[in-house]
Short mmCIF file of C-alpha atoms in Angstrom, two decimals:
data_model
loop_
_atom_site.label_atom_id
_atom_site.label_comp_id
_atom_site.label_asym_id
_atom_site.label_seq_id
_atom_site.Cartn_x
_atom_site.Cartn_y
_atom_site.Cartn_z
CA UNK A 1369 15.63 6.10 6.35
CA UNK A 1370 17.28 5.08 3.20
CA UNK A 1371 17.40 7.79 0.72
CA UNK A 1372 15.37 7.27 -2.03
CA UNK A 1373 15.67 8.12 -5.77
CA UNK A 1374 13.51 10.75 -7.06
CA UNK A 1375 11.53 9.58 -10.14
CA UNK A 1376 11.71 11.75 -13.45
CA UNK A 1377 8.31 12.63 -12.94
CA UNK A 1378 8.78 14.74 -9.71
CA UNK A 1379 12.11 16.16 -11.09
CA UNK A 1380 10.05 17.92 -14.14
CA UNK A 1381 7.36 19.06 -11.54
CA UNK A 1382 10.14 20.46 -9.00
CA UNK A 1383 11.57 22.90 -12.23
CA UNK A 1384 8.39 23.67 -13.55
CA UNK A 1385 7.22 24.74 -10.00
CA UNK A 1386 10.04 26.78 -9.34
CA UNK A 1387 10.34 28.30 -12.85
CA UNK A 1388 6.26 29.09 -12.56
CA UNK A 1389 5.47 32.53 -12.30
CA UNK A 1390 2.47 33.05 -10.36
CA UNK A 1391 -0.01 35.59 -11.13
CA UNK A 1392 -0.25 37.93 -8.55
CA UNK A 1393 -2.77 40.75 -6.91
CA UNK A 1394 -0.98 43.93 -5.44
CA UNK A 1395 0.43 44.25 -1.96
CA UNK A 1396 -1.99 44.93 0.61
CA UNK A 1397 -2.57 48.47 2.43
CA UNK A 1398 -4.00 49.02 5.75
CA UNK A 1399 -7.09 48.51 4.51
CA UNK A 1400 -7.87 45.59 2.74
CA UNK A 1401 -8.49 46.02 -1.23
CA UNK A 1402 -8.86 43.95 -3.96
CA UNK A 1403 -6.61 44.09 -6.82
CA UNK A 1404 -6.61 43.20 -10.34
CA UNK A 1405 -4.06 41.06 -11.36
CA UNK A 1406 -2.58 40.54 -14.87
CA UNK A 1407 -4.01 37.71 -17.37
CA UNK A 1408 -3.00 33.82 -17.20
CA UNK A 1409 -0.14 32.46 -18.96
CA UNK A 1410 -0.12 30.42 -21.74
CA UNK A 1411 1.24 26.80 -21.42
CA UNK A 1412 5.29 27.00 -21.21
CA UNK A 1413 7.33 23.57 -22.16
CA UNK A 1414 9.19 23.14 -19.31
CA UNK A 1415 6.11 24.48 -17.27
CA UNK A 1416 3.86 21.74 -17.71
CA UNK A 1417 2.70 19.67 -15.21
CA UNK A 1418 4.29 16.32 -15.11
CA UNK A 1419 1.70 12.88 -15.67
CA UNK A 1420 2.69 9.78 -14.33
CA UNK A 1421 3.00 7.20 -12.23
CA UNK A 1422 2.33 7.57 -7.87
CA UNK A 1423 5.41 7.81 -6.35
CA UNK A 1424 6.57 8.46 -2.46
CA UNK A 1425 10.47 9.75 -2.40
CA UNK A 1426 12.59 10.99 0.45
CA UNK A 1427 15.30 13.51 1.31
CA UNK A 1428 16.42 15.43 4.48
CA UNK A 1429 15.37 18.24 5.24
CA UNK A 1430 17.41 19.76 7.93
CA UNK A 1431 18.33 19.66 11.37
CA UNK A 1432 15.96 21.08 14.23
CA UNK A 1433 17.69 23.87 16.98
CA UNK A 1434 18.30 20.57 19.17
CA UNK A 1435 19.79 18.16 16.60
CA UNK A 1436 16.74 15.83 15.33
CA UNK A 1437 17.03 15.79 11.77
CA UNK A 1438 14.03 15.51 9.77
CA UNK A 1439 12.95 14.31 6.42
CA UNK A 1440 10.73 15.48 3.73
CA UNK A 1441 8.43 13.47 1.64
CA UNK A 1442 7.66 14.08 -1.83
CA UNK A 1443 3.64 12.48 -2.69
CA UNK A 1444 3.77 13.06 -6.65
CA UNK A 1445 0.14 12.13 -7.65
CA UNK A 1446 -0.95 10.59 -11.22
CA UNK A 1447 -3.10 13.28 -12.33
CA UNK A 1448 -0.20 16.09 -11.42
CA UNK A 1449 -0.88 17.19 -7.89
CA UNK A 1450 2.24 16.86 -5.79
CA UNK A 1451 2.96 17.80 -2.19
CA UNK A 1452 6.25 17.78 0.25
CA UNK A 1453 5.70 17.21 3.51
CA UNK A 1454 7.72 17.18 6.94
CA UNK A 1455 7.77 14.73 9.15
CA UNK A 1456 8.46 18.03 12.02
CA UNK A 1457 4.90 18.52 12.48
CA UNK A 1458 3.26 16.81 9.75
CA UNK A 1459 3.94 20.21 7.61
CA UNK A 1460 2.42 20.99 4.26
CA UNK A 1461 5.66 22.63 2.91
CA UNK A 1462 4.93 22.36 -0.72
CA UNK A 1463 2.05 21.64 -2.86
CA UNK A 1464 2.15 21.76 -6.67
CA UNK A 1465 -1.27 21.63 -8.67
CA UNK A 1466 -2.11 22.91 -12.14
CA UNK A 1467 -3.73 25.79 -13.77
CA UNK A 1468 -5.92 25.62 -16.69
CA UNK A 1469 -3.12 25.49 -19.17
CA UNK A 1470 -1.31 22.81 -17.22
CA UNK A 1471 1.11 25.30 -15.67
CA UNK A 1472 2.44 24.67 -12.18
CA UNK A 1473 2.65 26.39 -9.18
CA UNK A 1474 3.14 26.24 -5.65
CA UNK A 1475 -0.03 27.01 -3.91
CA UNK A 1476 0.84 26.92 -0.10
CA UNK A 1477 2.85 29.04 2.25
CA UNK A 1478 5.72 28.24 3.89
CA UNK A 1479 9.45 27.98 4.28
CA UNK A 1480 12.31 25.82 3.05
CA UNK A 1481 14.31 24.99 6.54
CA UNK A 1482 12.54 23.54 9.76
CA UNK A 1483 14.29 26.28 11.49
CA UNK A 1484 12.81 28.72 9.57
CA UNK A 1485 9.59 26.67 10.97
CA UNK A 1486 10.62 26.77 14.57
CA UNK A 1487 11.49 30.38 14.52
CA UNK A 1488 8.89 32.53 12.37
CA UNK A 1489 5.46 31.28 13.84
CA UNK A 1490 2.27 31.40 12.66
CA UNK A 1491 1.59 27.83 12.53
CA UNK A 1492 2.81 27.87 9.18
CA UNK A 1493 1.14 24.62 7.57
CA UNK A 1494 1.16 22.27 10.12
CA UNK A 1495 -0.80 19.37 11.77
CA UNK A 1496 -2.65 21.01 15.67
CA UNK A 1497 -3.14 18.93 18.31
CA UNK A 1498 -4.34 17.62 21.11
CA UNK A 1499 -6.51 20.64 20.87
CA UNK A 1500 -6.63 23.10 17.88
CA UNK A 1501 -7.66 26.62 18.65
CA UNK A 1502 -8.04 28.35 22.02
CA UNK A 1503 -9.36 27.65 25.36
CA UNK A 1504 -10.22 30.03 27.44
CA UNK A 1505 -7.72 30.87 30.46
CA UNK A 1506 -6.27 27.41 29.65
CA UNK A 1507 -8.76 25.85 31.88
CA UNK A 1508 -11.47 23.09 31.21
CA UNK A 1509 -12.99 20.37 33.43
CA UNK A 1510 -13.73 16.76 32.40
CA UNK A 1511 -15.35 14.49 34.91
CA UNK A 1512 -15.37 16.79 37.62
CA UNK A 1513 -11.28 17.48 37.42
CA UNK A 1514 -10.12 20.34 36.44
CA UNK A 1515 -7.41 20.75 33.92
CA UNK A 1516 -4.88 23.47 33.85
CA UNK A 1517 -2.79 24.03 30.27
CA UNK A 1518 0.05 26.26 29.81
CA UNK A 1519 -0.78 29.90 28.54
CA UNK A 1520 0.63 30.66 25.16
CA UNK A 1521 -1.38 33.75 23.89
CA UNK A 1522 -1.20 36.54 26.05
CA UNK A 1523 -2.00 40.20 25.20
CA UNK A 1524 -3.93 42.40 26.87
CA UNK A 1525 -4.23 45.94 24.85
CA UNK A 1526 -7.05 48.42 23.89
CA UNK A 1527 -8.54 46.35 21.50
CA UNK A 1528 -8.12 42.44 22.87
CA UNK A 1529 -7.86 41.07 25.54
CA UNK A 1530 -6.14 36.98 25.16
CA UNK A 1531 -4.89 34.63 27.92
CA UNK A 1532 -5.82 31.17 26.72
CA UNK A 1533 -4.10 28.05 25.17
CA UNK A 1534 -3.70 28.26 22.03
CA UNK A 1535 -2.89 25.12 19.04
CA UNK A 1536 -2.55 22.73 21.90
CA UNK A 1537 0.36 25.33 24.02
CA UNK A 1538 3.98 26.46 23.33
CA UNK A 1539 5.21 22.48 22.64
CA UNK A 1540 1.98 21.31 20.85
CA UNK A 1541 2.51 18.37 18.45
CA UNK A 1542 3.78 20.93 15.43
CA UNK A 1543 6.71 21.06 17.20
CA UNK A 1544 6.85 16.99 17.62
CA UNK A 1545 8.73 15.15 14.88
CA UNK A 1546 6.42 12.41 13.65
CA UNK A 1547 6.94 9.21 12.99
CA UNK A 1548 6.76 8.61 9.23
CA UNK A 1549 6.33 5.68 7.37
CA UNK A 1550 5.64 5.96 3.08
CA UNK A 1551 2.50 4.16 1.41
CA UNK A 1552 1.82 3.56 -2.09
CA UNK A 1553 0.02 7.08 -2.72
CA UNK A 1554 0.77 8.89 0.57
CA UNK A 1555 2.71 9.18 4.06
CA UNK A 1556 1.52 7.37 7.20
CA UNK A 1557 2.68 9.63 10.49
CA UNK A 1558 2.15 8.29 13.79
CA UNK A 1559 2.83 10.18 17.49
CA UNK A 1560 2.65 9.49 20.64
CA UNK A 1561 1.29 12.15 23.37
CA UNK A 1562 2.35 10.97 26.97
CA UNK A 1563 -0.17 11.80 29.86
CA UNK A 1564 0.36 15.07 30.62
CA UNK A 1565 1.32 16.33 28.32
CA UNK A 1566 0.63 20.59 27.53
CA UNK A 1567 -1.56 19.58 30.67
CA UNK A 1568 -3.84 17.04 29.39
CA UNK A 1569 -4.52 14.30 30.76
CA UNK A 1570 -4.45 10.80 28.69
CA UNK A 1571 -1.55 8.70 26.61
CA UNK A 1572 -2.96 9.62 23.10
CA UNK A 1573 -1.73 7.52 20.16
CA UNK A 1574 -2.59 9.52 16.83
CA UNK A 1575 -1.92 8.35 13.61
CA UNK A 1576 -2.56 10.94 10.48
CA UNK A 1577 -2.64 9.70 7.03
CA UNK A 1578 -1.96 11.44 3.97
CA UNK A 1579 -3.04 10.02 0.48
CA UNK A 1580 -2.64 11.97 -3.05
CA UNK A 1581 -5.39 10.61 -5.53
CA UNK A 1582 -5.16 10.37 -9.33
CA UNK A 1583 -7.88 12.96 -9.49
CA UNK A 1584 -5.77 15.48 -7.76
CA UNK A 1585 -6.95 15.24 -4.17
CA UNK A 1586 -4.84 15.39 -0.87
CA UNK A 1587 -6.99 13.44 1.83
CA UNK A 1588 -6.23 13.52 5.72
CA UNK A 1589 -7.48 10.71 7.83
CA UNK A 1590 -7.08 11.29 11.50
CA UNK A 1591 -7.38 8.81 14.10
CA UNK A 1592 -6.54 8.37 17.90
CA UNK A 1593 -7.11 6.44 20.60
CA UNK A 1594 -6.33 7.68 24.85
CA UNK A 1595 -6.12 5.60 27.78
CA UNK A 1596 -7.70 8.28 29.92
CA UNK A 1597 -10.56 10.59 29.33
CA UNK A 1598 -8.99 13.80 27.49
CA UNK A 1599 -10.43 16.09 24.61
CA UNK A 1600 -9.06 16.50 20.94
CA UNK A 1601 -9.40 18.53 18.47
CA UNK A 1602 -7.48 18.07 15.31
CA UNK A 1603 -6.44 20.55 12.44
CA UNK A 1604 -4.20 21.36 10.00
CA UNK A 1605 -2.98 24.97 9.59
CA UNK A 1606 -2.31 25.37 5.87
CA UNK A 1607 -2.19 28.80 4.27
CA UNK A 1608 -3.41 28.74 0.71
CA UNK A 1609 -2.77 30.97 -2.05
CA UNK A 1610 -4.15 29.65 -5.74
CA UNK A 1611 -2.18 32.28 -8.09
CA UNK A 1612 1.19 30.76 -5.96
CA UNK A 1613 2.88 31.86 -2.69
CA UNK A 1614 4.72 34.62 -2.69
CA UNK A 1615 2.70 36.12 -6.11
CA UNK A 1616 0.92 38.89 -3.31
CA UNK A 1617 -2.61 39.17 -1.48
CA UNK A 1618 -5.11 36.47 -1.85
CA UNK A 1619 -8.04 39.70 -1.09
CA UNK A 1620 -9.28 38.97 -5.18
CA UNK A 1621 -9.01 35.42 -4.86
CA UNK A 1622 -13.25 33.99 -4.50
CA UNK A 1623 -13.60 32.11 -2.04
CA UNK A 1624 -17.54 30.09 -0.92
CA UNK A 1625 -18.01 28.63 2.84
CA UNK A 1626 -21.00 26.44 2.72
CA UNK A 1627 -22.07 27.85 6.26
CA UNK A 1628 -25.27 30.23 7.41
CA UNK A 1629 -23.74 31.05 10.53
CA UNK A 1630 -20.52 32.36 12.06
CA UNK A 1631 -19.45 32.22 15.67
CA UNK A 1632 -18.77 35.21 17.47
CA UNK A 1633 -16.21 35.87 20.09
CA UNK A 1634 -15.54 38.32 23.26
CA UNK A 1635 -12.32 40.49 22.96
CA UNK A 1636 -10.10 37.46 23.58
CA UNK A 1637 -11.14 36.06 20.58
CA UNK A 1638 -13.31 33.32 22.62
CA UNK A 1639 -17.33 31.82 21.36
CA UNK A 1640 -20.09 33.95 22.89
CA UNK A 1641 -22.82 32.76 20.42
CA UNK A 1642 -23.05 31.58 16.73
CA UNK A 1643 -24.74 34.53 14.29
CA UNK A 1644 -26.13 34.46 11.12
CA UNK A 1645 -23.92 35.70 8.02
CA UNK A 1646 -26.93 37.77 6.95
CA UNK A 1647 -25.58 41.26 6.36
CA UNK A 1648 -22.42 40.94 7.54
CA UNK A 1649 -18.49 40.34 6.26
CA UNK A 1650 -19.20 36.71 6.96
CA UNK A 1651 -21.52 36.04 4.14
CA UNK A 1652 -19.74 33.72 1.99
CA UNK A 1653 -22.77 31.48 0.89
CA UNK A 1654 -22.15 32.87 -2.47
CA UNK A 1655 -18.93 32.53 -4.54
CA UNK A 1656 -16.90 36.34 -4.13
CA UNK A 1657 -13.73 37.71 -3.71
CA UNK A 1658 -12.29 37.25 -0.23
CA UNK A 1659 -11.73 41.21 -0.07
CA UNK A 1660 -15.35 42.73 -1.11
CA UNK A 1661 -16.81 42.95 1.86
CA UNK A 1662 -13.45 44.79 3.23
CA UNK A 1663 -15.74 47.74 4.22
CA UNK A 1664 -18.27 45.76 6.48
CA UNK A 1665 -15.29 44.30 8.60
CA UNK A 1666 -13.62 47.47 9.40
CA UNK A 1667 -16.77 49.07 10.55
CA UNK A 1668 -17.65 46.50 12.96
CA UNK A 1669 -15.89 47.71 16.58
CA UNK A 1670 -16.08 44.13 17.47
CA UNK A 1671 -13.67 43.00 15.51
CA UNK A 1672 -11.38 45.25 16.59
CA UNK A 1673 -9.71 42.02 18.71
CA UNK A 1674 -8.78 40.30 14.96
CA UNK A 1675 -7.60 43.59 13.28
CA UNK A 1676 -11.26 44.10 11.66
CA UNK A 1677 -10.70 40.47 9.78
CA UNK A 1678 -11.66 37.08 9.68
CA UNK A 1679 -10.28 34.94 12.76
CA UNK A 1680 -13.87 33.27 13.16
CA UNK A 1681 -15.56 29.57 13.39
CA UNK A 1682 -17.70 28.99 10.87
CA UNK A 1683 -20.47 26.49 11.72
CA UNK A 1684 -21.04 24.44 8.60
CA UNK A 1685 -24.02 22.59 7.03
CA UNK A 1686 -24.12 19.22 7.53
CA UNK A 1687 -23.92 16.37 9.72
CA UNK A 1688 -21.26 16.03 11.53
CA UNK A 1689 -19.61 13.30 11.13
CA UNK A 1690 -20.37 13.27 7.63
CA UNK A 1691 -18.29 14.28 4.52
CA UNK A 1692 -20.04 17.73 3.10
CA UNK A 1693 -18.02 20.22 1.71
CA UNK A 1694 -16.73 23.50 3.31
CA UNK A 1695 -15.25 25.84 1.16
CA UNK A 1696 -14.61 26.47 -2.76
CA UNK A 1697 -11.98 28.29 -3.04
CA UNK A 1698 -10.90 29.96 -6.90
CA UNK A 1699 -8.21 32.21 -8.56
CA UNK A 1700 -10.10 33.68 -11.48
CA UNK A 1701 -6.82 34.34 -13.40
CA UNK A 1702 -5.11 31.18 -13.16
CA UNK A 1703 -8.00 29.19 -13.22
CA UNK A 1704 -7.04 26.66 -10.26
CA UNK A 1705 -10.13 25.68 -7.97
CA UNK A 1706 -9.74 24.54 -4.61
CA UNK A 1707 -12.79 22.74 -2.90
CA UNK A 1708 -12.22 21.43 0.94
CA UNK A 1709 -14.47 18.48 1.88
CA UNK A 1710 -14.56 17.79 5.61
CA UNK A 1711 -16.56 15.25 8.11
CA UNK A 1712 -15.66 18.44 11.02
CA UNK A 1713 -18.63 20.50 12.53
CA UNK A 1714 -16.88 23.88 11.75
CA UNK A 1715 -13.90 25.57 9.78
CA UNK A 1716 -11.67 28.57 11.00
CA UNK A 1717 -11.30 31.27 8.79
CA UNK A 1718 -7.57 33.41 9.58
CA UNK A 1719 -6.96 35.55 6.87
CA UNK A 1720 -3.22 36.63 7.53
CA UNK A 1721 -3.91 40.06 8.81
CA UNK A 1722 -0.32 39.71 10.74
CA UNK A 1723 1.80 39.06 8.04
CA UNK A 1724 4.01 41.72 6.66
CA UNK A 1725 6.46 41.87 3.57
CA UNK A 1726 9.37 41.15 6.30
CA UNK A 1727 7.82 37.89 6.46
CA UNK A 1728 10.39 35.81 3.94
CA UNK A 1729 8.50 33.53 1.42
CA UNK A 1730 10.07 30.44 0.13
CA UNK A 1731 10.94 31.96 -3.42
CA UNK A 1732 14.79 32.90 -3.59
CA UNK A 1733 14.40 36.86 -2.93
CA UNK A 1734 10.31 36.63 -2.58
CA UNK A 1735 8.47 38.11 0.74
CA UNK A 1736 5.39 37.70 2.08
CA UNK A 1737 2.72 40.22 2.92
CA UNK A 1738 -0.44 40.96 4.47
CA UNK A 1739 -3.44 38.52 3.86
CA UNK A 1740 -0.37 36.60 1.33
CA UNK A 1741 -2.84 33.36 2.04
CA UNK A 1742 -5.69 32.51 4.03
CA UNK A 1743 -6.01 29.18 6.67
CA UNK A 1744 -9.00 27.18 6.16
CA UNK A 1745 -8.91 25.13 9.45
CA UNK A 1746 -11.88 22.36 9.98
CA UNK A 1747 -12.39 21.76 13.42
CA UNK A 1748 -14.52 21.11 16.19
CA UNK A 1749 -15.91 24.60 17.98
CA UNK A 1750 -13.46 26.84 19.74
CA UNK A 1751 -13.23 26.07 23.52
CA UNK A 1752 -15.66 23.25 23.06
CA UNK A 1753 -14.67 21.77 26.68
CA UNK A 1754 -16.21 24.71 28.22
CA UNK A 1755 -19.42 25.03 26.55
CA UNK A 1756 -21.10 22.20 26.63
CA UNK A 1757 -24.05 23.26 23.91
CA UNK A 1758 -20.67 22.53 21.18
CA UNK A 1759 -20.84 19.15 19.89
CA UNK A 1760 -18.44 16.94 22.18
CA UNK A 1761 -14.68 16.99 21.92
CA UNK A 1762 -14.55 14.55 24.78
CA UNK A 1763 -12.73 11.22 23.85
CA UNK A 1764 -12.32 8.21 26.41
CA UNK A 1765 -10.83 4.93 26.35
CA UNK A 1766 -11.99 2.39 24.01
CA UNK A 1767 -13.46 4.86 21.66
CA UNK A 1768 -11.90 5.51 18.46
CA UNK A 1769 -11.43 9.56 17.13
CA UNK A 1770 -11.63 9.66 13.26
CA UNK A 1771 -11.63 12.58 11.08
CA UNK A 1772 -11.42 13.54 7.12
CA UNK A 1773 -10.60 15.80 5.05
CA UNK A 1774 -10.22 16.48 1.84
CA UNK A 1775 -8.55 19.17 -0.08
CA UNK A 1776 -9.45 18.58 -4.31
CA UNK A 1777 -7.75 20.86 -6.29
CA UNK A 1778 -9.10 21.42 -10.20
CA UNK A 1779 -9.30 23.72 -12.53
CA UNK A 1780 -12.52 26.29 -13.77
CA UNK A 1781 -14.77 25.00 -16.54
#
């Protein structure tokens, strides 16, 4: 694709973001604690976030382990909210939005080369599909045929027990390069899943579409269509951190999840029943920091299987099918706010337990560390194809899959 000219606008919002200096909370211990972190900064010139007109520019990105090069797109938004994204999995690599003095920073984690992407895991900010999150023994059956997926989480120790497909297998559309075509305010990405595919059955044709609104919104509009029966389940695995990545433990970050009940899971992390919150490390109807109920989650043995910390479904209000909102998500120092609005059932909750400070962040010299973010995933339910009480993740031909949602970034009154 032609290489296009990057407007003023998103120059001055590339050096403020990487001349931002993100407040931060203190590494993580074992156990999760939360930290207090040191006061907001006051508006810098050349930290400012930059006003303007939409624009969509491109650049290359680098060069996958088997030659495909890849792109990056740069969405700068009027009201200051700018992401890059990849067209290697649809990747969130970047996203810039304000604090309450205007300052910049980059709130997601991630890495700067695709092979960074393809070598360190953790679904770092991608698109999932055909089917986010696990099933069971990689097995389902639709129509009286049973399917058999690859297995890509396996572990079998004292404390879990895992053997299921995970994110769609080990070649899962993050690791597809995606079609990309720019739009006035956003990035259309198309791909192609042949029957077959990971083991499922069905030609899928998905197209994903990301917009940046004035108001400082990010929407994602999925759609697909199969020529078989099949089941979806689409995500995206972003890791957020509002003080910036790299600036330490999100654990006194406040997060809200507009949910009453939680789903719990066996040893290898699959649904046995959904619970209420009541009591429990899950309650998050009220606004609090992510780490206060630290305490709660280490003394429950059965969560032993997810380090004692949130891997879990959340089973939101709402209608599904209907925009509501999930989460509200705030960094009390900076000021940014964070809500997610989503027409999905249910949200994952992974709070970055595995993450260490060898993990490298994308700040020259910066690492990672425990709970550095935390993955808001809206979803369908876990292993939906095997219980059929779970709202349907069953699509078939001549039906049309669509999806929203919407992360709107702000700032605290």
């Amino acid at each position: 694709m032609k290489h296009l000219l990057i407007t003023a606008c998103a120059a001055l919002a590339a050096c403020a973001c990487m001349a931002q200096e993100a407040a931060a909370s203190a590494p993580a211990s074992a156990a999760p604690a939360t930290a207090a972190a040191p006061a907001a900064r006051a508006p810098r010139a050349h930290a400012r976030r930059a006003l303007g007109s939409q624009s969509v520019t491109v650049r290359p990105f680098g060069t996958l382990k088997d030659g495909t090069k890849t792109n990056l797109y740069r969405i700068q938004g009027k009201g200051g909210l700018v992401i890059e994204v990849s067209d290697f999995g649809g990747r969130l690599v970047r996203c810039y939005a304000p604090d309450k003095f205007g300052n910049l920073a980059d709130v997601t984690l991630g890495w700067n080369t695709p092979g960074e992407y393809e070598d360190l895991g953790f679904s770092m900010g991608t698109l999932i599909g055909r089917f986010g999150n696990r099933i069971k023994d990689g097995k389902f059956t639709l129509d009286g045929k049973e399917y058999q997926l690859p297995i890509n989480e396996d572990k079998n120790t004292a404390a879990t027990v895992r053997h299921c497909n995970l994110h769609g297998g080990p070649d899962g559309w993050d690791k597809k390069v995606w079609k990309a075509r720019p739009v006035k305010d956003g990035l259309v990405l198309t791909y192609v899943s042949a029957d077959g595919e990971m083991g499922f059955p069905g030609t899928v044709t998905c197209k994903v579409t990301y917009r940046v609104r004035p108001n400082n919104v990010w929407s994602i509009d999925y759609e697909a269509r199969t020529d078989k029966p099949t089941v979806l389940n689409l995500t995206h695995h972003s890791y957020w951190n509002l003080a910036g990545e790299s600036s330490g433990n999100v654990l006194g970050q406040e997060l809200q999840i507009f949910a009453d009940q939680y789903t719990k899971t066996d040893k290898g992390l699959i649904p046995t029943e959904n619970a209420s919150v009541e009591g429990t490390g899950f309650d998050f109807r009220q606004l609090r920091p992510i780490g206060a109920k630290a305490d709660l989650m280490k003394a429950d043995p059965a969560l032993a299987a997810m380090d004692n910390w949130y891997d879990h479904n959340f089973v939101l209000r709402g209608e599904n099918g209907k925009l509501k909102q999930a989460v509200l998500m705030k960094d009390p120092v900076s000021g940014r706010t964070m809500e997610i609005w989503t027409t999905e059932p249910c949200m994952q909750m992974y709070g970055a337990q595995n993450m260490t400070d060898a993990t490298p962040a994308k700040a020259i010299g910066k690492h990672l560390c425990q709970f550095a973010g935390v993955a808001l995933e809206t979803q369908h339910f876990p292993d939906s194809p095997n219980h059929p009480e779970f709202p349907s993740t069953v699509l078939r031909p001549g039906e049309v899959f669509k999806s929203r949602t919407e992360y709107r970034f702000g700032v605290a009154k």
